[in-house]
Coordinates of C-alpha atoms in Angstrom, one line a residue:
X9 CA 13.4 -9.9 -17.0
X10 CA 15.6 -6.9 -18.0
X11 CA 16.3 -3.5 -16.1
X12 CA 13.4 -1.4 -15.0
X13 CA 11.7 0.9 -17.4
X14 CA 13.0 4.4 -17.0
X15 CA 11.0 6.9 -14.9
X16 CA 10.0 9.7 -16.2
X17 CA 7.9 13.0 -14.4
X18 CA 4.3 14.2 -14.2
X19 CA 4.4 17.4 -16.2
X20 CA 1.1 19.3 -16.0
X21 CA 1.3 20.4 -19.4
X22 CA 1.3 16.9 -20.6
X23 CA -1.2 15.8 -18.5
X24 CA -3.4 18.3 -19.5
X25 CA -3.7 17.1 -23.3
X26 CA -4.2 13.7 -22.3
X27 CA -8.0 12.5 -22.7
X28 CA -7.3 10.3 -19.9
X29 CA -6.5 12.5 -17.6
X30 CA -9.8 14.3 -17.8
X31 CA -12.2 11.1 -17.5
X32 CA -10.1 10.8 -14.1
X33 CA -11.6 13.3 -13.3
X34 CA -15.0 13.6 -14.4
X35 CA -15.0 10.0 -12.5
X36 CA -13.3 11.6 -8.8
X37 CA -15.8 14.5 -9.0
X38 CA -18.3 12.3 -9.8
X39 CA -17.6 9.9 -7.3
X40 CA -17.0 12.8 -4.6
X41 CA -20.4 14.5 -5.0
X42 CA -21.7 10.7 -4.3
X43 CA -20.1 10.4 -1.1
X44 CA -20.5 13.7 0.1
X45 CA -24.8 13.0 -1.0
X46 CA -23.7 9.7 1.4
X47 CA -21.8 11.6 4.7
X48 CA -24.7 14.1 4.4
X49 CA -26.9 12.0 5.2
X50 CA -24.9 10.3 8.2
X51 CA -23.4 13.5 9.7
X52 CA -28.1 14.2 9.5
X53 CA -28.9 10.5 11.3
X54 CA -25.6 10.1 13.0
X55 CA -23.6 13.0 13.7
X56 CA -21.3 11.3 16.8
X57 CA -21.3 7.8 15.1
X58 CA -20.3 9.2 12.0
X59 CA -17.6 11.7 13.3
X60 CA -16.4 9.0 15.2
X61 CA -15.8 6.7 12.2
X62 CA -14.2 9.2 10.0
X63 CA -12.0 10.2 12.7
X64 CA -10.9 6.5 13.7
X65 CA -10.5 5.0 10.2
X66 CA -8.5 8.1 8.9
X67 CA -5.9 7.5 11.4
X68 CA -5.7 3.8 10.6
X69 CA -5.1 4.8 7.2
X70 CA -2.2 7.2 8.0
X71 CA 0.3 3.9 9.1
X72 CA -0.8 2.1 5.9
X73 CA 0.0 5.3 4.0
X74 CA 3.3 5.8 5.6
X75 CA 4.1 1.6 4.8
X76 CA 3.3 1.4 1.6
X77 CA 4.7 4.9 0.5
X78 CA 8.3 3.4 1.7
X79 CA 8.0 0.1 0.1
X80 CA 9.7 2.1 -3.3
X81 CA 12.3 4.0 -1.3
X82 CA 14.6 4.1 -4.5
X83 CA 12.2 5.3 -6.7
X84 CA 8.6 6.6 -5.0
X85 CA 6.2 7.1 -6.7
X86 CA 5.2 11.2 -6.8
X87 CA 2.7 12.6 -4.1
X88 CA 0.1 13.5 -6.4
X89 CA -0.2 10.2 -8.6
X90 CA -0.5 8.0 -4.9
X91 CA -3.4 11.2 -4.2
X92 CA -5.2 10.3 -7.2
X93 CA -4.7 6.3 -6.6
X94 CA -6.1 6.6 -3.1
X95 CA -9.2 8.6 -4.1
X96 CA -9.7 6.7 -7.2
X97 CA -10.1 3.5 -4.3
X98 CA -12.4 6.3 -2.1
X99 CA -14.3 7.7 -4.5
X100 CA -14.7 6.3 -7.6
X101 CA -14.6 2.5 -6.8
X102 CA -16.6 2.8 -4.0
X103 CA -19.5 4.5 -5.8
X104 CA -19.7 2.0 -8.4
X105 CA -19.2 -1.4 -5.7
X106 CA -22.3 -0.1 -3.9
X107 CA -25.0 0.0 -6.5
X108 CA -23.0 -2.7 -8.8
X109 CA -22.5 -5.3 -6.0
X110 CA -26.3 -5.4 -5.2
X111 CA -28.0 -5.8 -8.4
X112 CA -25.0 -9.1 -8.7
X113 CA -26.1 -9.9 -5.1
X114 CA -29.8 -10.1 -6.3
X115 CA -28.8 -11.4 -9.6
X116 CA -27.3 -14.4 -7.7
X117 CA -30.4 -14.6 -5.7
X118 CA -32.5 -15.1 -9.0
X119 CA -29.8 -17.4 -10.6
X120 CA -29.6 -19.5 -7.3
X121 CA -31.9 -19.6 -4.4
X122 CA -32.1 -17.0 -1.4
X123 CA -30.8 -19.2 1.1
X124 CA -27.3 -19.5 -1.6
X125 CA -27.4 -15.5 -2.3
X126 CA -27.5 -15.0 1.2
X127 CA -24.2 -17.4 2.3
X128 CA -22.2 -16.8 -0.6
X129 CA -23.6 -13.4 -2.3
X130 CA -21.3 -11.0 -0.7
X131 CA -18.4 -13.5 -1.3
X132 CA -18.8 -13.8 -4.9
X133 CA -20.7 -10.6 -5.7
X134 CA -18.6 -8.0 -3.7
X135 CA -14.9 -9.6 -4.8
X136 CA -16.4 -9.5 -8.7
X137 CA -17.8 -6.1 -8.9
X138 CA -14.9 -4.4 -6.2
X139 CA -11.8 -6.0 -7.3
X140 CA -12.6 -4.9 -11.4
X141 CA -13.3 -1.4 -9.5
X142 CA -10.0 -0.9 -7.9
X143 CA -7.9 -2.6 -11.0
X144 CA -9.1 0.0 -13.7
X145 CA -7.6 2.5 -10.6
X146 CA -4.0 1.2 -11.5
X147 CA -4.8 1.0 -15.1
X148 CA -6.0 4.9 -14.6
X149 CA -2.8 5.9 -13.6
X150 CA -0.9 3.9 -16.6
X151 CA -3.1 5.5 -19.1
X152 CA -2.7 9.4 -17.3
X153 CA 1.4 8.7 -16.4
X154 CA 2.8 5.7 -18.3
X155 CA 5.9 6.7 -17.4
X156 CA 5.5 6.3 -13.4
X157 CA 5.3 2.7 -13.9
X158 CA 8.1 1.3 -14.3
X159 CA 8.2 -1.7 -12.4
X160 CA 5.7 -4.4 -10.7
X161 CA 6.2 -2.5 -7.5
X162 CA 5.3 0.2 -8.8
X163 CA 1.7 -1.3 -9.6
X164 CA 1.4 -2.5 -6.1
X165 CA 1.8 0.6 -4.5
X166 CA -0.6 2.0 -7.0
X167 CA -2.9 -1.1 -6.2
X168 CA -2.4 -1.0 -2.0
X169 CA -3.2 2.9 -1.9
X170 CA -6.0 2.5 -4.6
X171 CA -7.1 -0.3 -2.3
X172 CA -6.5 1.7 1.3
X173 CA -9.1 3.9 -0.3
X174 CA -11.5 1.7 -0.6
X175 CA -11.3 0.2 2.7
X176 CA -10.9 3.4 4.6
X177 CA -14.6 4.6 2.9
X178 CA -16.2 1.0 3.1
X179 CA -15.7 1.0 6.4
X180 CA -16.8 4.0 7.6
X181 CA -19.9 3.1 5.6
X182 CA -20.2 -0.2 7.6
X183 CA -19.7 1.4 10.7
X184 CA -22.9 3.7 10.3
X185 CA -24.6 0.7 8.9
X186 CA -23.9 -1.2 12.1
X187 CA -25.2 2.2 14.3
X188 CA -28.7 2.3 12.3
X189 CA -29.1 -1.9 12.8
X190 CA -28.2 -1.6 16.8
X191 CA -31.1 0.8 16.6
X192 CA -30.1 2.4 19.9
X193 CA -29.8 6.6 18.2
X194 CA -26.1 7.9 17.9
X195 CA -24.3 5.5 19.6
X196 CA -20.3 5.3 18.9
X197 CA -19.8 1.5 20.2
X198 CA -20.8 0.0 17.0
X199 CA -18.6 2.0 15.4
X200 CA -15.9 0.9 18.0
X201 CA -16.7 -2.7 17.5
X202 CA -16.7 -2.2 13.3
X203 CA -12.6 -0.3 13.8
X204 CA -11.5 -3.2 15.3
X205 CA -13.0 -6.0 13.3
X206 CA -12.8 -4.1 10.0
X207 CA -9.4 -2.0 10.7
X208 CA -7.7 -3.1 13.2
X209 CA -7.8 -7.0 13.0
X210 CA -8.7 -7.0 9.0
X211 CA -7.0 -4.2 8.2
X212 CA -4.0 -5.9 7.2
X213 CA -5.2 -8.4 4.6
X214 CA -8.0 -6.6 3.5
X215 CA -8.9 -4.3 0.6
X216 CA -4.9 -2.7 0.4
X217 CA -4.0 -6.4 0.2
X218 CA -5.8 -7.8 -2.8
X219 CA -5.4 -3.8 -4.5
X220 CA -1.6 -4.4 -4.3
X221 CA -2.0 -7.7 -5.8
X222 CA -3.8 -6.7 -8.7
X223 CA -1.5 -4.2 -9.3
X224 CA 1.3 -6.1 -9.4
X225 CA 0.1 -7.8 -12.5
X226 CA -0.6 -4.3 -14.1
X227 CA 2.5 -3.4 -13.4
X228 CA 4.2 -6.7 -14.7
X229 CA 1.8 -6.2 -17.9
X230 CA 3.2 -3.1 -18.2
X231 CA 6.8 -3.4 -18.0
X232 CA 7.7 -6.6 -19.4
X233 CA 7.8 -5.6 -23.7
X234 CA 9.9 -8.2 -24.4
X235 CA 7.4 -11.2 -23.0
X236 CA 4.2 -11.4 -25.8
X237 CA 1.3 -9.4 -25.1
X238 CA -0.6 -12.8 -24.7
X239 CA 1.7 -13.7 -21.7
X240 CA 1.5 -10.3 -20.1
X241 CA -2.5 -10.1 -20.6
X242 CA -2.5 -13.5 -18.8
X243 CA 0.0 -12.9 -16.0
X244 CA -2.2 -9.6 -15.4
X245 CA -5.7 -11.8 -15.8
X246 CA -3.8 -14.2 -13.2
X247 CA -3.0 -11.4 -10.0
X248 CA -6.1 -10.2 -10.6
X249 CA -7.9 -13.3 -9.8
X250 CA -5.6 -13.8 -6.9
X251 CA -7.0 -10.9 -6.1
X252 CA -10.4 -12.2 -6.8
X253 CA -9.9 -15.5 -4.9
X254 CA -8.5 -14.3 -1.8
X255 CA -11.2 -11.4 -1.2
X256 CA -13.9 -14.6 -2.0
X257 CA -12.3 -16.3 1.1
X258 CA -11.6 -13.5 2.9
X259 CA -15.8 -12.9 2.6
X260 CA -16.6 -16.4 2.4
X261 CA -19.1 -18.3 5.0
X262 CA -16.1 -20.9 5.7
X263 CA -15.5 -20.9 9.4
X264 CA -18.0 -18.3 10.3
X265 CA -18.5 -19.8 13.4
X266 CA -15.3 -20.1 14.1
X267 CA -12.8 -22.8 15.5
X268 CA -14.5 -22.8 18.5
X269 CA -14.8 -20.3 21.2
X270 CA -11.9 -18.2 22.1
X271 CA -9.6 -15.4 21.0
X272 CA -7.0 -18.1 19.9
X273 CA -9.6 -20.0 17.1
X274 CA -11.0 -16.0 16.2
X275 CA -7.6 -15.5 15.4
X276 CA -6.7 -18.6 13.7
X277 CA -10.1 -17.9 10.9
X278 CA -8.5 -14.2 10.3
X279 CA -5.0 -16.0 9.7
X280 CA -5.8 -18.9 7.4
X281 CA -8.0 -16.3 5.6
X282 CA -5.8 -13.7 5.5
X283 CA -2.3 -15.1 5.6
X284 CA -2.0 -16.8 1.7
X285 CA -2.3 -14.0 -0.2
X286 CA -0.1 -11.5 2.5
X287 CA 2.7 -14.1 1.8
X288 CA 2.4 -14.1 -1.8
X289 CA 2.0 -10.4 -1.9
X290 CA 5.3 -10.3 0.6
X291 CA 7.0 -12.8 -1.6
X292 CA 6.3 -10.3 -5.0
X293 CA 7.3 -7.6 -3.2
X294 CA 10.6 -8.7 -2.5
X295 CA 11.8 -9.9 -5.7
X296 CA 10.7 -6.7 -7.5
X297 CA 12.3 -4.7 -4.6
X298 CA 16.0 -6.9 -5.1
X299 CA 15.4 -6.6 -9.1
X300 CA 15.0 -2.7 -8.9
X301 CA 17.8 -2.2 -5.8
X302 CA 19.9 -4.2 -8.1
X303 CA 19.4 -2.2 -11.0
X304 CA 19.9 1.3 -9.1
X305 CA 22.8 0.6 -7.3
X306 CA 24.3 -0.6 -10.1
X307 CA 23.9 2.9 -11.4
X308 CA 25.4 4.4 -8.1
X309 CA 28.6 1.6 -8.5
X310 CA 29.5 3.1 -11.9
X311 CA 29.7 6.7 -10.2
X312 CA 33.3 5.4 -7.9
X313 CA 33.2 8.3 -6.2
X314 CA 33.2 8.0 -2.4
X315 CA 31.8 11.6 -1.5
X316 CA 28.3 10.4 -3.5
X317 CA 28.2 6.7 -1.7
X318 CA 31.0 4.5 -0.4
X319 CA 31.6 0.6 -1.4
X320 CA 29.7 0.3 2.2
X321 CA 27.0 2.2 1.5
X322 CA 26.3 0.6 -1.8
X323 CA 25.6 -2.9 0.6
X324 CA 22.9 -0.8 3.0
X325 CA 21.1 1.5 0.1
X326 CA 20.0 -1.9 -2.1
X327 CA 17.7 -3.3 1.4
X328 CA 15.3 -2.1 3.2
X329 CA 16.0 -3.7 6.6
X330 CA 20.0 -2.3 6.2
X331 CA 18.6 1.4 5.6
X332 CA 16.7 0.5 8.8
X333 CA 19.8 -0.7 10.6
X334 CA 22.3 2.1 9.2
X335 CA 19.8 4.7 11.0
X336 CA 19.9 3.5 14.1
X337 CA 23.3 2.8 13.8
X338 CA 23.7 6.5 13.7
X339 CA 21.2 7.6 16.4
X340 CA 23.5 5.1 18.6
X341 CA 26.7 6.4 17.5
X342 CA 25.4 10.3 17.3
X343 CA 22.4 11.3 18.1
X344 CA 18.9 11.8 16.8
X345 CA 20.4 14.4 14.2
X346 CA 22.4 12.2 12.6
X347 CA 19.4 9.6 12.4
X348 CA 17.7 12.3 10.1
X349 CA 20.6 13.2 8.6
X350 CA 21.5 9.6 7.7
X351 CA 17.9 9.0 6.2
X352 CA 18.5 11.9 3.9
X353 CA 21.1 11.4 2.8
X354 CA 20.0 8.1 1.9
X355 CA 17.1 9.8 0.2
X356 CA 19.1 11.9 -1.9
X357 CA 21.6 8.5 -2.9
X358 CA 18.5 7.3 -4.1
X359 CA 17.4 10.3 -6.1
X360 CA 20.6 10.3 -7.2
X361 CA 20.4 7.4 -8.9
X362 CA 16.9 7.6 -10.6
X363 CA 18.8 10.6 -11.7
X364 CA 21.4 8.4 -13.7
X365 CA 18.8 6.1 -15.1
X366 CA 17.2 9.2 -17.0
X367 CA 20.5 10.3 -18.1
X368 CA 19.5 13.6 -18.0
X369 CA 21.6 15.6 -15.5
X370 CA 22.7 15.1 -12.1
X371 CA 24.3 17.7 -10.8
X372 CA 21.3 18.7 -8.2
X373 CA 21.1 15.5 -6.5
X374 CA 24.8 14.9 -6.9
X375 CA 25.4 18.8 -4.5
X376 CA 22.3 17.4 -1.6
X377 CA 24.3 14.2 -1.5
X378 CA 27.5 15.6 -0.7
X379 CA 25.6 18.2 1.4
X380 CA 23.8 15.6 3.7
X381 CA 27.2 13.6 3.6
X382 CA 29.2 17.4 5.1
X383 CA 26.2 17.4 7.8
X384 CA 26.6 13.5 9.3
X385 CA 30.6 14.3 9.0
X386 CA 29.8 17.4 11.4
X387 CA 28.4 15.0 13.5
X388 CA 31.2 12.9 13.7
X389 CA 29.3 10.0 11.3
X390 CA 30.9 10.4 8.6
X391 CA 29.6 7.1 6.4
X392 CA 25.6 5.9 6.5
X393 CA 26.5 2.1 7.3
X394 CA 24.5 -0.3 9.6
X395 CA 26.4 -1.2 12.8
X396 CA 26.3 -4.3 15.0
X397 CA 22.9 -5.0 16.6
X398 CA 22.8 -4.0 19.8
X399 CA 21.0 -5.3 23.2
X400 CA 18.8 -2.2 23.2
X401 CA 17.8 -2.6 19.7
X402 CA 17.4 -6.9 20.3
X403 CA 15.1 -6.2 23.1
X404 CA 13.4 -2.9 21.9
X405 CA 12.1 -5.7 19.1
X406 CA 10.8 -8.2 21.4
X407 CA 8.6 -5.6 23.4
X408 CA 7.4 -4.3 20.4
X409 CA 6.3 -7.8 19.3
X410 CA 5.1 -8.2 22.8
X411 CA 3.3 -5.3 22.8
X412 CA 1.4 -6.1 19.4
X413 CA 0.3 -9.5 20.3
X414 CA -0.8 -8.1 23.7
X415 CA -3.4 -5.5 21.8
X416 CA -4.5 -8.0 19.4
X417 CA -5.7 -10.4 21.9
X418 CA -7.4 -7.5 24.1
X419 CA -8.7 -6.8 20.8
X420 CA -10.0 -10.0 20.1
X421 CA -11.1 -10.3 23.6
X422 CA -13.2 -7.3 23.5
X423 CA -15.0 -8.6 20.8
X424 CA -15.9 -11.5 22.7
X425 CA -13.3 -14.1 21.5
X426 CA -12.3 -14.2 24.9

C-alpha cells in the first residue's frame, strides 16, 4: 500500500454546498425527534430507572470516547466529524434497528418456525439490519468530508464512535425494557443488572467493536486507488461481514447456559464470543497505526532540525506505548508539569507533521513546537524521550491489572456467576 491520503479540513462553506451534508442532517433530526418521542415516554413510566440509565451508560461511554479518540494521535480526526459519527450510531441507526430488526425478526418467524425465530432471530435479524445501519454512518462521513479519511484507521474510529452510539442508546433502551418486565414500578436494580451485563462486561466487544471493524473496510475502500474498485468493494464487503459474523455470535444462542455454573465459565462464553474479532480488530489497528507513524515521521526526519524533534524523539512519536512511557518518564524526572508539557509538545510534533503532508505552511505548528520544547527545558526536561521502566511504574501495572480482574469477577459474581 502507498503513503496515506493527505488530510485535508472541514470548511463550513464547503460543507454547506454538499447535498450530503444536508441528508445528514434531515436523518440526525429525524432520528433525534424519535428518541426524544422514546425518553419521553420513559422519563413518564420510569423517571428514576430512566435517569439512572442515562446517567450510568453516559459515563461508560466517556472512557470509550477518550480510547478511541487517541487511537489516531498523529492525525485525529476533528471534534465535530467524531460528534456527527457518534450521533449518526445514537440517533439515526438506532431509529431505523428498532422498527427494521422486528419486521426481519417476524419475517424469520414466517420463513422458519417460531421456536427458530425465537433462538436465532435476534442473532441474525439484529446483526443484518444494525450492522448495515452503522456502516452507511462511516460511509456518511466519506460522502460529507472525503478528505478526513485518509487511512483505514481513520474508518475505524469513525466506525467504533459510530458504534459507541449505538450501544450507549440501545442500552439504555434495554435497561427500561428490563424495569417494565420486572414489573416491580421504578425500580433502578434492573437497570444496575443491564450496566453491568450490557456495559460493563459487554461493553468491550460489543457494538464499538464490530462499528470499528466495518469501518476499517470503508476506510481501506477508500484509500487504496491504486488496488481495482472490485478488490476494494470486496475487502469492504469482507469487514463488514466480520462485522456481521461476530455480532451473530456475539447474540447467538451458543452457550447460553453457559459452561457451567460460576463466574469463571460466565466469563469464559463472553471471551470466546467476544475475543476473535477484538484480536482482529487489535491486529488492524496496529498495522494501520505503524503504516501511518511510519509515513509521518518520515515527514518530521526530513525537517533535521533538533529544536522541532530530536533523532530520539523521532523513536517515541511513531508508538503509542513510547508516547506513554516518555510521559511518565517526565513526571518521574520533573514533575506533573512536565508530564503535560511533554504530551503537548508531542501533540504539536504531530500537528506538525500533518502540517508537512499538506504542504501548505508550517510556520504555526513549527512556533507551539519550539514553544512546548522552551517550557519542558524550564523544567529541566529538555527532550520528550521514554526513560527506563521503573519499580513504581512495574508494579503500578500489576495493581491495575489486579484491580480490573478483581471488579470483573465481583461483577460477574453479582450477577450470579458466583
Amino acid at each position: 500500500m502507498g503513503e496515506p491520503v493527505r488530510p485535508g479540513g472541514v470548511r463550513a462553506a464547503v460543507l454547506v454546498r454538499n447535498p450530503a451534508f444536508w441528508v445528514v442532517v434531515a436523518l440526525l433530526v429525524a432520528g433525534a425527534v424519535r428518541i426524544a418521542q422514546i425518553a419521553g415516554r420513559f422519563f413518564e413510566a420510569y423517571p428514576l430507572a430512566t435517569l439512572t440509565a442515562i446517567g450510568l451508560f453516559a459515563l461508560l461511554a466517556v472512557p470509550f470516547w477518550l480510547f478511541v479518540s487517541e487511537l489516531d494521535f498523529l492525525e485525529r480526526e476533528p471534534p465535530s466529524l467524531r460528534v456527527v459519527a457518534f450521533a449518526w450510531g445514537g440517533l439515526v441507526a438506532t431509529t431505523v434497528s428498532i422498527p427494521a430488526s422486528t419486521a426481519l425478526d417476524n419475517l424469520i418467524a414466517k420463513l422458519g418456525s417460531p421456536g427458530f425465530a425465537a433462538d436465532w432471530g435476534a442473532a441474525l435479524a439484529g446483526p443484518t439490519v444494525e450492522e448495515i445501519a452503522k456502516t452507511l454512518g462511516v460511509i456518511a462521513i466519506v460522502l460529507i468530508a472525503r478528505a478526513q479519511v485518509n487511512s483505514v484507521l481513520d474508518g475505524v474510529v469513525y466506525g467504533a464512535l459510530v458504534g459507541l452510539g449505538f450501544q450507549i442508546v440501545e442500552d439504555v433502551v434495554f435497561a427500561i425494557g428490563a424495569v417494565a418486565l420486572a414489573g416491580q414500578g421504578d425500580q433502578i436494580q434492573p437497570v444496575i443488572t443491564t450496566f453491568l451485563v450490557r456495559g460493563f462486561l459487554a461493553g468491550v466487544w460489543s457494538h464499538t467493536l464490530f462499528g470499528a471493524l466495518a469501518g476499517a473496510g470503508i476506510g481501506y475502500l477508500v484509500v487504496n486507488p491504486d488496488r481495482t474498485r472490485r478488490h476494494r468493494i470486496g475487502m469492504a464487503g469482507l469487514a463488514l461481514f466480520g462485522a456481521w459474523a461476530s455480532h451473530v455470535l456475539w447474540n447467538s444462542p451458543l452457550f447460553r447456559d453457559g459452561l457451567g455454573n460460576g463466574a469463571i465459565a460466565l466469563l469464559a462464553v463472553l471471551v470466546f464470543k467476544g475475543l476473535p474479532p477484538l484480536l482482529l480488530i487489535l491486529y488492524l489497528v496496529r498495522r494501520a497505526h505503524d503504516r501511518e507513524a511510519a509515513y509521518y515521521v518520515a515527514k518530521l526526519a526530513t525537517l533535521r532540525d533538533p529544536t522541532l524533534i530530536t533523532e530520539n524523539e523521532l523513536k517515541v512519536l511513531g508508538s503509542g506505548s513510547r508516547r506513554a512511557a516518555a510521559r511518565r518518564h517526565a513526571a518521574a524526572q520533573a514533575g506533573r508539569r512536565a508530564r503535560a508539557t511533554v504530551r503537548r509538545l508531542q501533540r504539536a510534533q504531530a500537528r506538525l507533521a500533518v502540517d508537512l503532508s499538506r504542504s501548505d505552511g508550517m510556520a504555526t505548528s513549527a512556533t507551539q513546537v519550539r514553544e512546548h520544547r522552551a517550557r519542558l527545558e524550564e523544567l529541566g526536561h529538555p527532550e520528550a524521550v521514554e526513560g527506563t521502566p521503573s519499580v513504581w511504574h512495574t508494579v503500578s501495572a500489576v495493581g491495575t491489572t489486579a484491580v480490573a480482574i478483581a471488579v470483573v469477577w465481583v461483577a460477574l459474581s453479582a450477577l450470579g456467576g458466583g
